[in-house]
Structures are given as structure tokens and as C-alpha cells.
Short mmCIF file of C-alpha atoms in Angstrom, two decimals:
data_model
loop_
_atom_site.label_atom_id
_atom_site.label_comp_id
_atom_site.label_asym_id
_atom_site.label_seq_id
_atom_site.Cartn_x
_atom_site.Cartn_y
_atom_site.Cartn_z
CA MET O 1 140.89 133.42 116.57
CA THR O 2 139.62 129.67 116.52
CA LYS O 3 136.28 130.71 115.79
CA ILE O 4 137.26 133.08 113.41
CA TRP O 5 138.76 129.41 111.46
CA LEU O 6 135.52 127.59 112.61
CA ASN O 7 133.19 130.30 110.74
CA LYS O 8 136.31 130.37 107.09
CA ARG O 9 135.93 126.39 107.32
CA ASP O 10 132.03 125.66 107.87
CA GLU O 11 132.16 128.71 104.57
CA GLU O 12 134.99 126.61 102.29
CA GLU O 13 132.37 123.60 103.23
CA GLU O 14 129.54 125.13 101.63
CA GLU O 15 131.10 126.35 99.05
CA GLU O 16 132.29 123.07 98.37
CA GLU O 17 129.03 121.57 98.26
CA ALA O 18 127.82 123.96 96.52
CA ALA O 19 130.23 123.65 94.18
CA LYS O 20 129.37 119.61 93.81
CA ILE O 21 125.38 120.57 93.38
CA GLU O 22 126.20 122.89 90.25
CA ARG O 23 128.56 119.82 88.66
CA GLY O 24 126.10 117.41 89.11
CA ILE O 25 123.14 120.27 87.10
CA SER O 26 126.21 120.47 84.43
CA ALA O 27 125.95 117.49 83.79
CA MET O 28 122.91 116.40 83.21
CA LYS O 29 123.50 118.95 79.88
CA ILE O 30 126.30 118.06 78.52
CA ASP O 31 125.02 115.83 76.28
CA GLY O 32 121.28 115.15 75.42
CA ASN O 33 121.14 112.29 73.45
CA SER O 34 123.10 110.06 75.97
CA LYS O 35 120.57 109.48 79.02
CA THR O 36 120.06 107.01 81.89
CA LEU O 37 116.49 106.40 82.77
CA TYR O 38 116.32 105.14 87.05
CA ILE O 39 112.97 103.38 87.82
CA CYS O 40 113.73 103.67 91.56
CA SER O 41 110.96 101.23 93.99
CA PHE O 42 109.89 99.35 97.41
CA GLU O 43 109.54 95.84 97.38
CA GLN O 44 107.91 94.24 100.13
CA ASN O 45 108.47 91.33 101.52
CA GLN O 46 107.50 88.32 104.68
CA THR O 47 108.46 85.29 105.79
CA MET O 48 106.56 82.41 104.65
CA ASP O 49 105.45 81.73 107.74
CA LYS O 50 104.04 85.20 107.30
CA SER O 51 105.82 85.96 111.37
CA ARG O 52 108.23 88.63 109.86
CA ASN O 53 108.02 91.45 107.19
CA TRP O 54 111.55 93.48 105.68
CA GLY O 55 111.16 95.77 102.47
CA ALA O 56 114.70 96.27 100.23
CA TYR O 57 115.10 99.61 97.48
CA ALA O 58 115.47 98.62 94.62
CA VAL O 59 117.10 101.04 91.37
CA ARG O 60 116.64 99.91 87.76
CA ALA O 61 118.54 101.73 85.50
CA ALA O 62 117.11 102.11 80.81
CA ASP O 63 120.06 103.07 77.84
CA LEU O 64 117.01 105.79 76.48
CA SER O 65 120.53 106.53 74.14
CA ASN O 66 118.14 104.87 71.55
CA LEU O 67 113.96 105.23 71.72
CA ASN O 68 113.81 102.93 68.90
CA THR O 69 114.20 100.27 71.02
CA LYS O 70 112.71 98.60 73.74
CA LEU O 71 113.85 99.16 77.01
CA GLU O 72 115.91 97.19 78.73
CA LEU O 73 116.10 97.12 82.82
CA ARG O 74 119.33 96.50 85.01
CA GLN O 75 119.58 96.46 89.03
CA VAL O 76 122.04 98.59 89.95
CA GLY O 77 121.12 99.37 93.29
CA TYR O 78 119.73 98.01 96.19
CA ARG O 79 119.39 97.38 99.30
CA ALA O 80 117.02 95.46 101.70
CA GLY O 81 116.26 94.95 105.60
CA GLU O 82 113.39 95.18 108.16
CA ASP O 83 114.05 98.08 108.71
CA LEU O 84 113.96 100.03 105.35
CA PRO O 85 110.57 101.88 105.53
CA PRO O 86 107.69 102.21 103.11
CA ASN O 87 105.44 103.97 101.65
CA GLY O 88 108.04 107.00 101.18
CA GLY O 89 109.48 109.30 99.44
CA CYS O 90 111.39 109.34 96.34
CA GLY O 91 113.21 112.55 94.09
CA VAL O 92 116.12 113.67 92.63
CA LEU O 93 118.83 115.52 93.89
CA GLY O 94 121.84 116.74 91.60
CA SER O 95 123.43 113.60 90.83
CA ARG O 96 122.19 112.16 93.98
CA ILE O 97 118.68 109.22 94.83
CA VAL O 98 116.98 110.36 97.73
CA PHE O 99 114.47 107.49 98.93
CA ALA O 100 112.82 110.05 102.40
CA SER O 101 110.89 108.88 105.56
CA GLY O 102 107.74 106.34 105.20
CA LEU O 103 106.39 104.88 107.66
CA ILE O 104 108.42 103.03 110.36
CA PRO O 105 107.92 99.28 110.55
CA GLY O 106 105.60 98.21 113.46
CA VAL O 107 103.93 94.77 113.89
CA SER O 108 100.64 93.09 112.94
CA PRO O 109 98.26 94.53 112.47
CA TRP O 110 100.44 97.76 111.18
CA PRO O 111 103.37 95.17 109.52
CA TRP O 112 104.34 98.58 108.69
CA GLY O 113 103.65 102.01 110.32
CA PRO O 114 100.78 103.60 112.19
CA GLU O 115 104.06 105.73 112.69
CA GLY O 116 106.30 108.04 110.29
CA SER O 117 110.29 107.63 110.17
CA THR O 118 112.32 110.65 110.37
CA ARG O 119 115.11 108.41 107.61
CA ALA O 120 116.70 109.12 104.60
CA TYR O 121 118.56 107.65 102.36
CA VAL O 122 121.11 108.23 99.72
CA MET O 123 122.66 106.67 96.14
CA ASP O 124 125.51 108.28 93.91
CA THR O 125 124.26 108.28 90.33
CA ASN O 126 128.13 109.36 90.34
CA ASP O 127 129.31 106.57 92.33
CA PRO O 128 130.40 102.81 90.48
CA LYS O 129 129.47 101.53 93.43
CA HIS O 130 125.70 102.49 93.38
CA GLU O 131 125.45 101.99 97.15
CA ILE O 132 121.82 103.17 99.04
CA VAL O 133 123.56 104.14 102.48
CA ASP O 134 121.23 106.55 105.27
CA MET O 135 121.79 110.02 104.45
CA ASP O 136 123.28 112.16 107.42
CA ALA O 137 120.32 114.77 108.57
CA SER O 138 116.81 112.94 109.93
CA LEU O 139 113.18 114.71 108.36
CA HIS O 140 112.09 116.54 112.02
CA GLU O 141 109.02 114.39 111.50
CA GLY O 142 107.87 111.20 109.35
CA LYS O 143 105.65 110.98 106.57
CA ASN O 144 103.49 108.97 104.44
CA LEU O 145 103.45 108.93 101.07
CA PRO O 146 105.26 112.27 100.40
CA LEU O 147 105.59 114.52 97.32
CA THR O 148 109.22 114.69 97.22
CA MET O 149 110.89 117.44 94.74
CA GLU O 150 113.63 119.30 93.50
CA VAL O 151 113.21 123.37 93.27
CA GLY O 152 116.56 125.54 93.40
CA GLY O 153 119.31 122.91 93.77
CA LYS O 154 117.03 121.57 97.09
CA LEU O 155 114.85 118.67 97.81
CA TYR O 156 111.45 119.63 99.26
CA VAL O 157 109.49 116.54 100.94
CA LEU O 158 105.62 116.85 101.82
CA SER O 159 102.48 114.90 103.46
CA ALA O 160 99.32 115.66 104.06
CA LYS O 161 97.12 114.59 107.29
CA TRP O 162 96.46 110.77 107.11
CA TYR O 163 93.19 109.50 108.17
CA GLY O 164 94.43 111.34 111.44
CA LEU O 165 97.37 110.78 112.30
CA PRO O 166 99.83 113.47 112.82
CA LEU O 167 101.58 113.16 109.21
CA ASN O 168 100.76 116.38 107.93
CA SER O 169 104.56 117.35 107.35
CA PHE O 170 106.82 119.97 105.05
CA GLU O 171 109.61 119.38 105.21
CA VAL O 172 113.02 121.54 102.89
CA PHE O 173 116.72 119.58 102.24
CA ASP O 174 119.45 122.22 101.66
CA PRO O 175 122.19 120.56 100.59
CA VAL O 176 124.80 122.95 101.04
CA ARG O 177 124.04 123.66 105.36
CA ARG O 178 122.76 119.58 105.18
CA LYS O 179 120.56 120.56 107.36
CA TRP O 180 116.36 120.33 107.04
CA SER O 181 113.82 122.55 107.94
CA LEU O 182 109.97 122.83 108.26
CA LEU O 183 107.93 124.41 106.24
CA PRO O 184 104.04 125.18 106.65
CA GLU O 185 102.28 122.42 106.80
CA PHE O 186 99.65 121.56 104.17
CA PRO O 187 96.47 122.70 104.62
CA ASN O 188 94.03 119.80 104.01
CA CYS O 189 92.89 115.88 104.59
CA GLY O 190 94.19 113.35 102.45
CA HIS O 191 97.46 111.49 101.70
CA PHE O 192 97.33 110.88 97.66
CA LEU O 193 98.81 114.41 96.74
CA SER O 194 99.68 116.19 93.79
CA CYS O 195 100.79 118.95 92.53
CA ALA O 196 102.93 120.74 89.86
CA ILE O 197 105.55 123.68 90.14
CA ALA O 198 105.79 126.45 88.46
CA GLY O 199 108.29 128.87 89.11
CA THR O 200 108.61 129.11 92.58
CA LYS O 201 104.86 128.44 92.75
CA LEU O 202 103.47 125.16 94.34
CA PHE O 203 100.13 123.95 93.67
CA VAL O 204 99.30 121.36 95.52
CA SER O 205 95.89 119.37 96.70
CA ASN O 206 94.67 115.92 96.73
CA GLU O 207 91.80 114.30 96.56
CA LYS O 208 89.93 115.67 99.66
CA SER O 209 91.31 119.48 98.35
CA PRO O 210 87.72 121.83 98.26
CA THR O 211 90.42 123.69 96.14
CA VAL O 212 93.70 123.91 94.74
CA TYR O 213 96.66 125.12 97.04
CA CYS O 214 100.23 127.41 96.75
CA LEU O 215 102.87 127.90 98.35
CA ASP O 216 105.80 130.54 97.05
CA LEU O 217 108.41 128.58 97.88
CA ALA O 218 110.46 131.68 97.43
CA HIS O 219 108.42 133.32 100.61
CA PRO O 220 106.91 130.04 101.94
CA THR O 221 105.53 132.09 105.05
CA GLN O 222 101.71 130.43 104.57
CA TRP O 223 99.74 128.81 101.77
CA ARG O 224 96.33 130.06 100.43
CA ARG O 225 93.36 128.87 98.53
CA VAL O 226 93.78 129.44 94.76
CA PRO O 227 90.24 129.66 93.64
CA SER O 228 90.46 130.24 89.95
CA MET O 229 92.15 126.68 89.23
CA CYS O 230 90.99 123.41 87.80
CA GLY O 231 86.97 125.48 88.61
CA GLY O 232 87.15 124.97 92.74
CA GLY O 233 88.48 121.69 92.86
CA PRO O 234 92.29 119.58 93.43
CA PHE O 235 93.28 118.79 90.56
CA SER O 236 92.62 115.26 88.27
CA PHE O 237 96.03 114.37 88.05
CA SER O 238 97.61 112.20 90.39
CA GLY O 239 101.51 112.60 91.92
CA LYS O 240 103.86 114.98 90.50
CA ALA O 241 103.38 117.34 87.24
CA LEU O 242 105.58 117.38 84.92
CA VAL O 243 105.87 120.92 84.01
CA LEU O 244 107.24 122.98 80.67
CA ASP O 245 108.66 126.86 80.14
CA THR O 246 107.28 128.47 76.99
CA GLU O 247 108.09 131.11 74.88
CA HIS O 248 105.68 133.33 77.04
CA HIS O 249 106.89 133.42 80.57
CA ASP O 250 103.02 133.37 81.53
CA LYS O 251 102.62 130.14 79.92
CA LYS O 252 103.46 126.20 81.19
CA ILE O 253 102.74 123.16 80.36
CA VAL O 254 101.92 120.07 82.37
CA PHE O 255 101.96 116.65 81.69
CA GLY O 256 99.83 114.93 84.97
CA GLY O 257 99.50 111.44 85.44
CA GLY O 258 95.48 109.49 84.65
CA GLN O 259 94.41 105.88 84.82
CA GLY O 260 96.12 103.60 83.35
CA SER O 261 98.64 104.76 80.78
CA ARG O 262 97.20 107.78 80.06
CA VAL O 263 99.13 111.19 80.71
CA LEU O 264 96.67 114.31 80.94
CA VAL O 265 98.39 118.02 78.86
CA TYR O 266 96.99 121.24 80.00
CA LEU O 267 97.82 124.80 79.56
CA MET O 268 98.48 126.75 82.60
CA SER O 269 98.30 130.59 82.68
CA LEU O 270 100.62 131.82 86.03
CA ASN O 271 98.98 134.98 85.47
CA GLU O 272 95.26 134.20 86.23
CA GLU O 273 96.18 131.01 88.03
CA THR O 274 94.00 128.69 85.60
CA ILE O 275 95.02 125.56 84.29
CA THR O 276 92.93 124.57 80.89
CA PRO O 277 92.49 120.19 79.61
CA ILE O 278 94.23 120.79 75.38
CA HIS O 279 95.00 116.85 75.52
CA GLU O 280 95.66 113.91 75.97
CA LEU O 281 98.40 111.24 75.89
CA LYS O 282 98.56 107.72 75.90
CA LEU O 283 101.95 105.34 76.87
CA PRO O 284 103.06 103.38 74.03
CA ALA O 285 102.82 100.17 76.76
CA ASP O 286 105.17 98.17 73.60
CA GLN O 287 108.26 100.32 74.52
CA LEU O 288 107.92 100.33 78.18
CA PRO O 289 110.31 97.65 80.05
CA PRO O 290 108.92 94.95 81.47
CA TRP O 291 109.16 94.38 85.13
CA GLU O 292 110.52 91.78 87.51
CA PRO O 293 111.21 91.34 90.67
CA SER O 294 114.98 92.32 92.01
CA ARG O 295 117.54 89.96 91.63
CA LEU O 296 118.38 90.03 95.36
CA THR O 297 115.32 89.17 97.66
CA SER O 298 116.47 89.02 101.06
CA PRO O 299 118.45 91.01 103.79
CA ARG O 300 121.70 90.81 105.59
CA VAL O 301 121.42 87.28 107.55
CA SER O 302 124.21 86.19 109.24
CA THR O 303 125.66 82.53 108.62
CA SER O 304 124.58 80.79 111.26
CA ASN O 305 120.93 81.52 109.81
CA SER O 306 122.01 81.49 105.86
CA SER O 307 118.99 78.84 106.14
CA LEU O 308 116.95 81.53 106.35
CA LEU O 309 117.37 82.81 102.03
CA THR O 310 115.27 79.55 101.18
CA SER O 311 112.19 80.75 103.60
CA TRP O 312 111.41 84.09 102.63
CA ASN O 313 107.91 85.40 99.70
CA THR O 314 108.17 88.23 97.90
CA VAL O 315 105.32 90.47 96.92
CA PRO O 316 107.43 93.20 94.68
CA THR O 317 105.79 95.87 94.34
CA PRO O 318 105.08 96.97 90.75
CA PRO O 319 106.59 100.29 89.80
CA LEU O 320 105.19 103.81 88.61
CA PHE O 321 106.09 106.49 86.58
CA LEU O 322 106.54 110.02 86.89
CA SER O 323 103.85 111.63 87.93
CA LEU O 324 101.08 108.81 87.43
CA ALA O 325 102.63 107.55 90.88
CA HIS O 326 101.30 108.60 94.47
CA SER O 327 104.94 106.89 95.94
CA VAL O 328 107.57 104.89 95.22
CA PRO O 329 108.27 103.70 92.69
CA PHE O 330 109.54 106.18 91.01
CA CYS O 331 110.97 107.29 87.82
CA PHE O 332 114.23 109.84 86.31
CA SER O 333 116.28 110.71 84.13
CA TYR O 334 119.79 111.32 84.00
CA SER O 335 122.80 112.65 81.99
#
């Protein structure tokens, strides 16, 4: 009887979690005219005497209801500490912002790393407090500069080999079952990954890839080469691309980040597995929000060490926008 009751309770918890995810997705679609842009960053800091290093996650938001005016950022979330891993991934899962993995804080000559962290942190945008808290579930393996992406209500975190270090790993988080699962590793070395997701197909390359690789997330058993994509070479854009559907199921419009403020536009054919450059856009620099260091720039210290607050030297990492970033900072929007 006890076993039956536990199974029923697990099913009820899974159904409740699935309902939460569905409500979060539905809330994002209610009003297309009322959206908020969230820009997340990891800020690198150290003491004035350079004896200690620490980092901070900062989340800033801008109202997108009126795009005719210059965007103004306000800080909504912040967490600092000597144990926070840099070079992690940042992505969206329902109404939650997730900071995943990165490098474990170390000692000179490695202020961070070279080992990867299995920790993850979450901020729920529906929570008025906007607290960045530890995620209950830890990843199986650490990752450096991973791509972090939501597909089908699950969060995927992918990294490649990094200068011979064992950080080649791919995992998926199922929010219903509340657990991470390992997936096939990316089969190539190099850490600046680029990807495009079309349907259940994940196309990935990096700066050292001889070609683009594909993994079908519906049946993630093995990566395969796609020599028809990009003339046999890697993608020419950086980070995660934005892929939009067209009236033809086979055709997709792909927006990828180029150098500086350039946005590269491509036409993708799923049936032929090809991608063709068709246009180039330039972000309006005068409309982008200015970047400033966090208002809070030190980790929490005890009263007896409060004098340390005046001795921190902040070295903020400037933000990079969605599809233009190799890692965090990251940029995305909610309704």
C-alpha cells in the first residue's frame, strides 16, 4: 500500500510541475505588446591587493512596451560570492532564468578553473523578490562556456573539449522529473560553440569543427556529420542562433551574431540540410541600453569584516546579447 501511495504522490508532483511549466509558457503568450528584456551577466571581481577573487551574477531588466524610446535597464537580481562559477551558461526554462555550470573558483595562476562546476542557480521572474537561489539538482559533469537552451520544455546544456580538459559534456534537465541526464558528447574539440535548433534537430559547430554536426533531440543517440551545411565548414555566426518558422515547414529563417553589432540572416532548408546567407543587419547602437557595473559589488561579509567592503576592486564583464554571446552574459525576454 505504501508503494502505491508513493507512486501516486510522484505522479501528482510531476503533473503539478508540468502544469506550472505550461502556465509559464502560456503567460509568455498573453500579451505580445507587454514584454520585458532580461540581460544577465557574470561580473569578475577581486580585492585591491589581488589576493582574493569573487564573482557576481547580475540580472537587469528593460521594458519593451515602447521600442521607440531608448531602453533603460534596472537591476532586478543579484548574487555575489567567492564560490560562484564564471564561464557558465545562462538560459530560460519556463519563467525561470538558469545559470548552469562554469569553472570552479581556484587559486593562482587559475583564479577560476580549470575544473568544471556541477552547480546551477535559478531566478524565477514571477517571484517579486527575484532571488537567485541554488538549484536543487546538480549536473553530472562540469562545463566551460556551455550553450544553454530550452527545447520542448527541457533545458539542454552543451560544452565541448577545452584545451585538453575533461569538460566535453552534454546534459538535459527534465523539470517534471527534476533530474539531469547525460547525452552523447559533442564529437569535436574547441570551446566557442555555435548552434541552431530547428524542430528537434540540434545543429552545432565550433571554431575547430571540420563540419557542422547534428543530433536529433527526439532520439538523441548519436551525433552525425552534416557536410551539406555551410559548404562542409563550421557556422559563420557565434553562439546560439534565433530560428524562425516560415509558411513552408521545410524553410527556416536563421539570425546569427556576427562581429560587433552585425546580425547575419540565413535561409535554412531542413530537407536538404543547407543554410544560405541572404542578408545582414546592424543593431541600432543608439537604442541599446548603456552598461554599468552592478550597484552591489561585493559578497556578503560579517560585521567584523565590514571594512573589507571598501577594498574590493570591481571588474565588470560587459553584456553580450542573445546569439552574439559565447557564454553569459545572455539576453532574453518574457511577457
